[in-house]
Amino acid sequence: PHPKGYFAIGAERMSKSLNLGNLMRSAHAFGASFTFTVGATYKAVEAHADTSKSQLHLPHYNWATLDDSWFDVYGDWNPRVDTFPDDSIKKMVDEYHRNGIYVQLWWLPLAVEWKGPKYDGETYVESNVVKEHPDWLVLDQDGKPAKMSRQLEILCPALPEVQDYYRHLTEKFIRDWGFDGHKLDNVFSIAPCYNPKHHHKSPQDSVNAMGEVFKVIYETTKALKLYAVTQTCPCGTPPNIAWLPF
């Protein structure tokens, strides 16, 4: 029989090069197509425990993640000026690339800020995208903005304008800033939408369309960088079948 597809073996935040060597040796023995690390700071050639010299037979990819709190406001996704002034975020990505490391970006699709209490005790401001497009919000049965994880408000994924918004965001992250993929976090499901301006056939239209935004992110990313990785984290819960294919 002919094998179909491929698989890889990797680890996140590995602390010892000897452990990486064991991983690479096992991957080679089991016929993996490549090995990878996320958050490691060493290169594959430092894996002294890899007695099979697997780096001569299959590629190894090092990944770093620009994690939570790099941005100013949920929904707008602009770099914090106190951390990444001017074009320093792009310069950071370029520096990683010069050292042979791929970089993925943490963010949370569909989430936006509305003035009010924050989940960690602070206060949210209002996202610019909400100021400019308040009609894009998911509303509950009482006509109030519905909530998602981290007590954030939601843009309705059933709207073509919202899908276009995430296409442009993805282009900014991957094409303009140079990132190689995404770490999409706190991804579960979203609330039914009762916004009368959306003219939904059913409040469940928002729930069912959630996957469309993740499809846009995935396909736009792959069109820009075929090797890119889109990582989606439901944080210890079963994946939602709406976005699971993407």
C-alpha positions as a Python dict, from the first residue, in 0.01 Angstrom:
ca = {
    (1, 'P'): (0, 0, 0),
    (2, 'H'): (110, 356, -71),
    (3, 'P'): (117, 599, 221),
    (4, 'K'): (-121, 894, 199),
    (5, 'G'): (-54, 1238, 344),
    (6, 'Y'): (222, 1311, 593),
    (7, 'F'): (277, 1369, 963),
    (8, 'A'): (525, 1554, 1177),
    (9, 'I'): (644, 1539, 1537),
    (10, 'G'): (717, 1848, 1744),
    (11, 'A'): (720, 2004, 2087),
    (12, 'E'): (657, 2340, 2248),
    (13, 'R'): (898, 2523, 2483),
    (14, 'M'): (1147, 2239, 2501),
    (15, 'S'): (1422, 2326, 2749),
    (16, 'K'): (1701, 2083, 2659),
    (17, 'S'): (1867, 2010, 2327),
    (18, 'L'): (1902, 1646, 2434),
    (19, 'N'): (1524, 1618, 2444),
    (20, 'L'): (1504, 1765, 2095),
    (21, 'G'): (1753, 1505, 1980),
    (22, 'N'): (1534, 1225, 2116),
    (23, 'L'): (1233, 1375, 1942),
    (24, 'M'): (1414, 1399, 1609),
    (25, 'R'): (1547, 1045, 1636),
    (26, 'S'): (1198, 910, 1708),
    (27, 'A'): (1046, 1111, 1424),
    (28, 'H'): (1299, 969, 1180),
    (29, 'A'): (1236, 614, 1303),
    (30, 'F'): (858, 648, 1261),
    (31, 'G'): (885, 800, 914),
    (32, 'A'): (782, 1158, 991),
    (33, 'S'): (807, 1415, 714),
    (34, 'F'): (962, 1681, 940),
    (35, 'T'): (1013, 1790, 1301),
    (36, 'F'): (934, 2125, 1458),
    (37, 'T'): (963, 2322, 1780),
    (38, 'V'): (755, 2615, 1905),
    (39, 'G'): (924, 2857, 2142),
    (40, 'A'): (1267, 2690, 2134),
    (41, 'T'): (1579, 2902, 2103),
    (42, 'Y'): (1828, 2648, 1971),
    (43, 'K'): (1881, 2499, 1629),
    (44, 'A'): (1843, 2138, 1518),
    (45, 'V'): (2217, 2091, 1481),
    (46, 'E'): (2249, 2128, 1859),
    (47, 'A'): (2046, 1812, 1914),
    (48, 'H'): (2341, 1597, 2023),
    (49, 'A'): (2122, 1303, 2130),
    (50, 'D'): (2007, 1254, 1770),
    (51, 'T'): (2237, 962, 1694),
    (52, 'S'): (2046, 883, 1373),
    (53, 'K'): (2149, 1222, 1226),
    (54, 'S'): (1790, 1278, 1124),
    (55, 'Q'): (1857, 1641, 1032),
    (56, 'L'): (2034, 1499, 726),
    (57, 'H'): (1716, 1316, 621),
    (58, 'L'): (1421, 1538, 718),
    (59, 'P'): (1384, 1912, 772),
    (60, 'H'): (1344, 2076, 1109),
    (61, 'Y'): (1148, 2399, 1163),
    (62, 'N'): (1191, 2635, 1457),
    (63, 'W'): (890, 2849, 1549),
    (64, 'A'): (846, 3143, 1782),
    (65, 'T'): (518, 3302, 1893),
    (66, 'L'): (444, 3667, 1953),
    (67, 'D'): (196, 3595, 2230),
    (68, 'D'): (-89, 3775, 2404),
    (69, 'S'): (-70, 4147, 2496),
    (70, 'W'): (132, 4269, 2197),
    (71, 'F'): (-164, 4476, 2073),
    (72, 'D'): (-343, 4793, 2183),
    (73, 'V'): (-712, 4704, 2149),
    (74, 'Y'): (-898, 4379, 2075),
    (75, 'G'): (-1055, 4400, 1732),
    (76, 'D'): (-823, 4666, 1590),
    (77, 'W'): (-504, 4460, 1638),
    (78, 'N'): (-249, 4738, 1616),
    (79, 'P'): (84, 4704, 1799),
    (80, 'R'): (121, 4871, 2138),
    (81, 'V'): (326, 5184, 2081),
    (82, 'D'): (515, 5137, 2409),
    (83, 'T'): (633, 4793, 2293),
    (84, 'F'): (642, 4813, 1914),
    (85, 'P'): (680, 5176, 1802),
    (86, 'D'): (683, 5262, 1431),
    (87, 'D'): (761, 4954, 1219),
    (88, 'S'): (949, 4764, 1489),
    (89, 'I'): (709, 4466, 1478),
    (90, 'K'): (809, 4401, 1116),
    (91, 'K'): (1175, 4447, 1204),
    (92, 'M'): (1135, 4189, 1482),
    (93, 'V'): (989, 3935, 1237),
    (94, 'D'): (1268, 4005, 988),
    (95, 'E'): (1528, 3943, 1260),
    (96, 'Y'): (1372, 3608, 1349),
    (97, 'H'): (1377, 3512, 981),
    (98, 'R'): (1746, 3604, 956),
    (99, 'N'): (1807, 3353, 1235),
    (100, 'G'): (1612, 3077, 1062),
    (101, 'I'): (1306, 3098, 1288),
    (102, 'Y'): (943, 3118, 1175),
    (103, 'V'): (705, 3341, 1371),
    (104, 'Q'): (333, 3309, 1439),
    (105, 'L'): (106, 3581, 1581),
    (106, 'W'): (-139, 3542, 1870),
    (107, 'W'): (-484, 3695, 1819),
    (108, 'L'): (-855, 3631, 1872),
    (109, 'P'): (-1084, 3654, 1568),
    (110, 'L'): (-1433, 3810, 1600),
    (111, 'A'): (-1354, 3969, 1938),
    (112, 'V'): (-1387, 4347, 1983),
    (113, 'E'): (-1383, 4583, 2279),
    (114, 'W'): (-1679, 4782, 2408),
    (115, 'K'): (-1657, 5029, 2693),
    (116, 'G'): (-1699, 4844, 3021),
    (117, 'P'): (-1535, 4615, 3278),
    (118, 'K'): (-1252, 4396, 3158),
    (119, 'Y'): (-1219, 4029, 3248),
    (120, 'D'): (-899, 4089, 3448),
    (121, 'G'): (-1037, 4380, 3649),
    (122, 'E'): (-935, 4661, 3416),
    (123, 'T'): (-1160, 4860, 3181),
    (124, 'Y'): (-1207, 4808, 2810),
    (125, 'V'): (-1211, 5094, 2564),
    (126, 'E'): (-1409, 5096, 2241),
    (127, 'S'): (-1247, 4942, 1935),
    (128, 'N'): (-1215, 5168, 1635),
    (129, 'V'): (-1385, 4903, 1423),
    (130, 'V'): (-1687, 4923, 1655),
    (131, 'K'): (-1691, 5301, 1641),
    (132, 'E'): (-1686, 5289, 1262),
    (133, 'H'): (-1920, 4990, 1221),
    (134, 'P'): (-2149, 4951, 1523),
    (135, 'D'): (-2400, 4767, 1304),
    (136, 'W'): (-2156, 4475, 1271),
    (137, 'L'): (-2205, 4367, 1633),
    (138, 'V'): (-2385, 4050, 1740),
    (139, 'L'): (-2682, 4151, 1956),
    (140, 'D'): (-2866, 3936, 2211),
    (141, 'Q'): (-3245, 3906, 2247),
    (142, 'D'): (-3254, 4226, 2452),
    (143, 'G'): (-3076, 4422, 2180),
    (144, 'K'): (-2752, 4446, 2377),
    (145, 'P'): (-2407, 4344, 2246),
    (146, 'A'): (-2354, 3972, 2309),
    (147, 'K'): (-2044, 3849, 2488),
    (148, 'M'): (-1777, 3591, 2409),
    (149, 'S'): (-1462, 3479, 2592),
    (150, 'R'): (-1281, 3742, 2802),
    (151, 'Q'): (-1607, 3939, 2826),
    (152, 'L'): (-1551, 4075, 2476),
    (153, 'E'): (-1812, 4173, 2221),
    (154, 'I'): (-1846, 3998, 1885),
    (155, 'L'): (-1851, 4093, 1519),
    (156, 'C'): (-2111, 3889, 1332),
    (157, 'P'): (-1933, 3640, 1102),
    (158, 'A'): (-2239, 3603, 879),
    (159, 'L'): (-2183, 3951, 735),
    (160, 'P'): (-1974, 3964, 415),
    (161, 'E'): (-1827, 4295, 536),
    (162, 'V'): (-1695, 4125, 851),
    (163, 'Q'): (-1544, 3844, 647),
    (164, 'D'): (-1371, 4103, 428),
    (165, 'Y'): (-1243, 4280, 738),
    (166, 'Y'): (-1067, 3961, 851),
    (167, 'R'): (-928, 3905, 504),
    (168, 'H'): (-763, 4246, 520),
    (169, 'L'): (-635, 4184, 874),
    (170, 'T'): (-481, 3855, 764),
    (171, 'E'): (-311, 4026, 471),
    (172, 'K'): (-165, 4283, 709),
    (173, 'F'): (-29, 4017, 946),
    (174, 'I'): (113, 3779, 685),
    (175, 'R'): (200, 3995, 383),
    (176, 'D'): (278, 4333, 534),
    (177, 'W'): (429, 4237, 871),
    (178, 'G'): (579, 3910, 748),
    (179, 'F'): (439, 3661, 1002),
    (180, 'D'): (435, 3294, 903),
    (181, 'G'): (110, 3193, 1069),
    (182, 'H'): (-135, 3245, 1351),
    (183, 'K'): (-202, 3128, 1703),
    (184, 'L'): (-578, 3179, 1733),
    (185, 'D'): (-666, 3147, 2100),
    (186, 'N'): (-977, 3125, 2321),
    (187, 'V'): (-1175, 2994, 2025),
    (188, 'F'): (-1498, 2820, 2123),
    (189, 'S'): (-1833, 2923, 1975),
    (190, 'I'): (-2027, 3248, 1957),
    (191, 'A'): (-2374, 3366, 2054),
    (192, 'P'): (-2682, 3366, 1829),
    (193, 'C'): (-2735, 3701, 1662),
    (194, 'Y'): (-3063, 3894, 1697),
    (195, 'N'): (-2943, 4212, 1528),
    (196, 'P'): (-3240, 4317, 1308),
    (197, 'K'): (-3011, 4506, 1071),
    (198, 'H'): (-2846, 4180, 965),
    (199, 'H'): (-3170, 4030, 831),
    (200, 'H'): (-3078, 3680, 941),
    (201, 'K'): (-3311, 3396, 853),
    (202, 'S'): (-3232, 3256, 1197),
    (203, 'P'): (-3036, 3379, 1501),
    (204, 'Q'): (-2821, 3069, 1448),
    (205, 'D'): (-2684, 3219, 1127),
    (206, 'S'): (-2404, 3379, 1327),
    (207, 'V'): (-2315, 3049, 1494),
    (208, 'N'): (-2319, 2859, 1165),
    (209, 'A'): (-2112, 3125, 986),
    (210, 'M'): (-1831, 3126, 1243),
    (211, 'G'): (-1632, 2885, 1030),
    (212, 'E'): (-1651, 3120, 732),
    (213, 'V'): (-1424, 3371, 903),
    (214, 'F'): (-1174, 3100, 996),
    (215, 'K'): (-1190, 2978, 636),
    (216, 'V'): (-1108, 3329, 515),
    (217, 'I'): (-813, 3350, 755),
    (218, 'Y'): (-682, 3007, 656),
    (219, 'E'): (-722, 3042, 280),
    (220, 'T'): (-587, 3398, 269),
    (221, 'T'): (-285, 3291, 472),
    (222, 'K'): (-215, 2988, 251),
    (223, 'A'): (-249, 3199, -64),
    (224, 'L'): (19, 3434, 69),
    (225, 'K'): (250, 3172, 224),
    (226, 'L'): (189, 2810, 135),
    (227, 'Y'): (401, 2684, 427),
    (228, 'A'): (214, 2897, 683),
    (229, 'V'): (60, 2738, 993),
    (230, 'T'): (-275, 2831, 1147),
    (231, 'Q'): (-298, 2704, 1504),
    (232, 'T'): (-639, 2721, 1674),
    (233, 'C'): (-675, 2665, 2049),
    (234, 'P'): (-1010, 2584, 2214),
    (235, 'C'): (-834, 2581, 2552),
    (236, 'G'): (-909, 2233, 2681),
    (237, 'T'): (-1254, 2196, 2521),
    (238, 'P'): (-1356, 1986, 2217),
    (239, 'P'): (-1302, 2167, 1885),
    (240, 'N'): (-1606, 2330, 1730),
    (241, 'I'): (-1701, 2159, 1402),
    (242, 'A'): (-1776, 2503, 1254),
    (243, 'W'): (-1407, 2597, 1240),
    (244, 'L'): (-1238, 2257, 1278),
    (245, 'P'): (-1169, 2212, 901),
    (246, 'F'): (-965, 2532, 902),
}
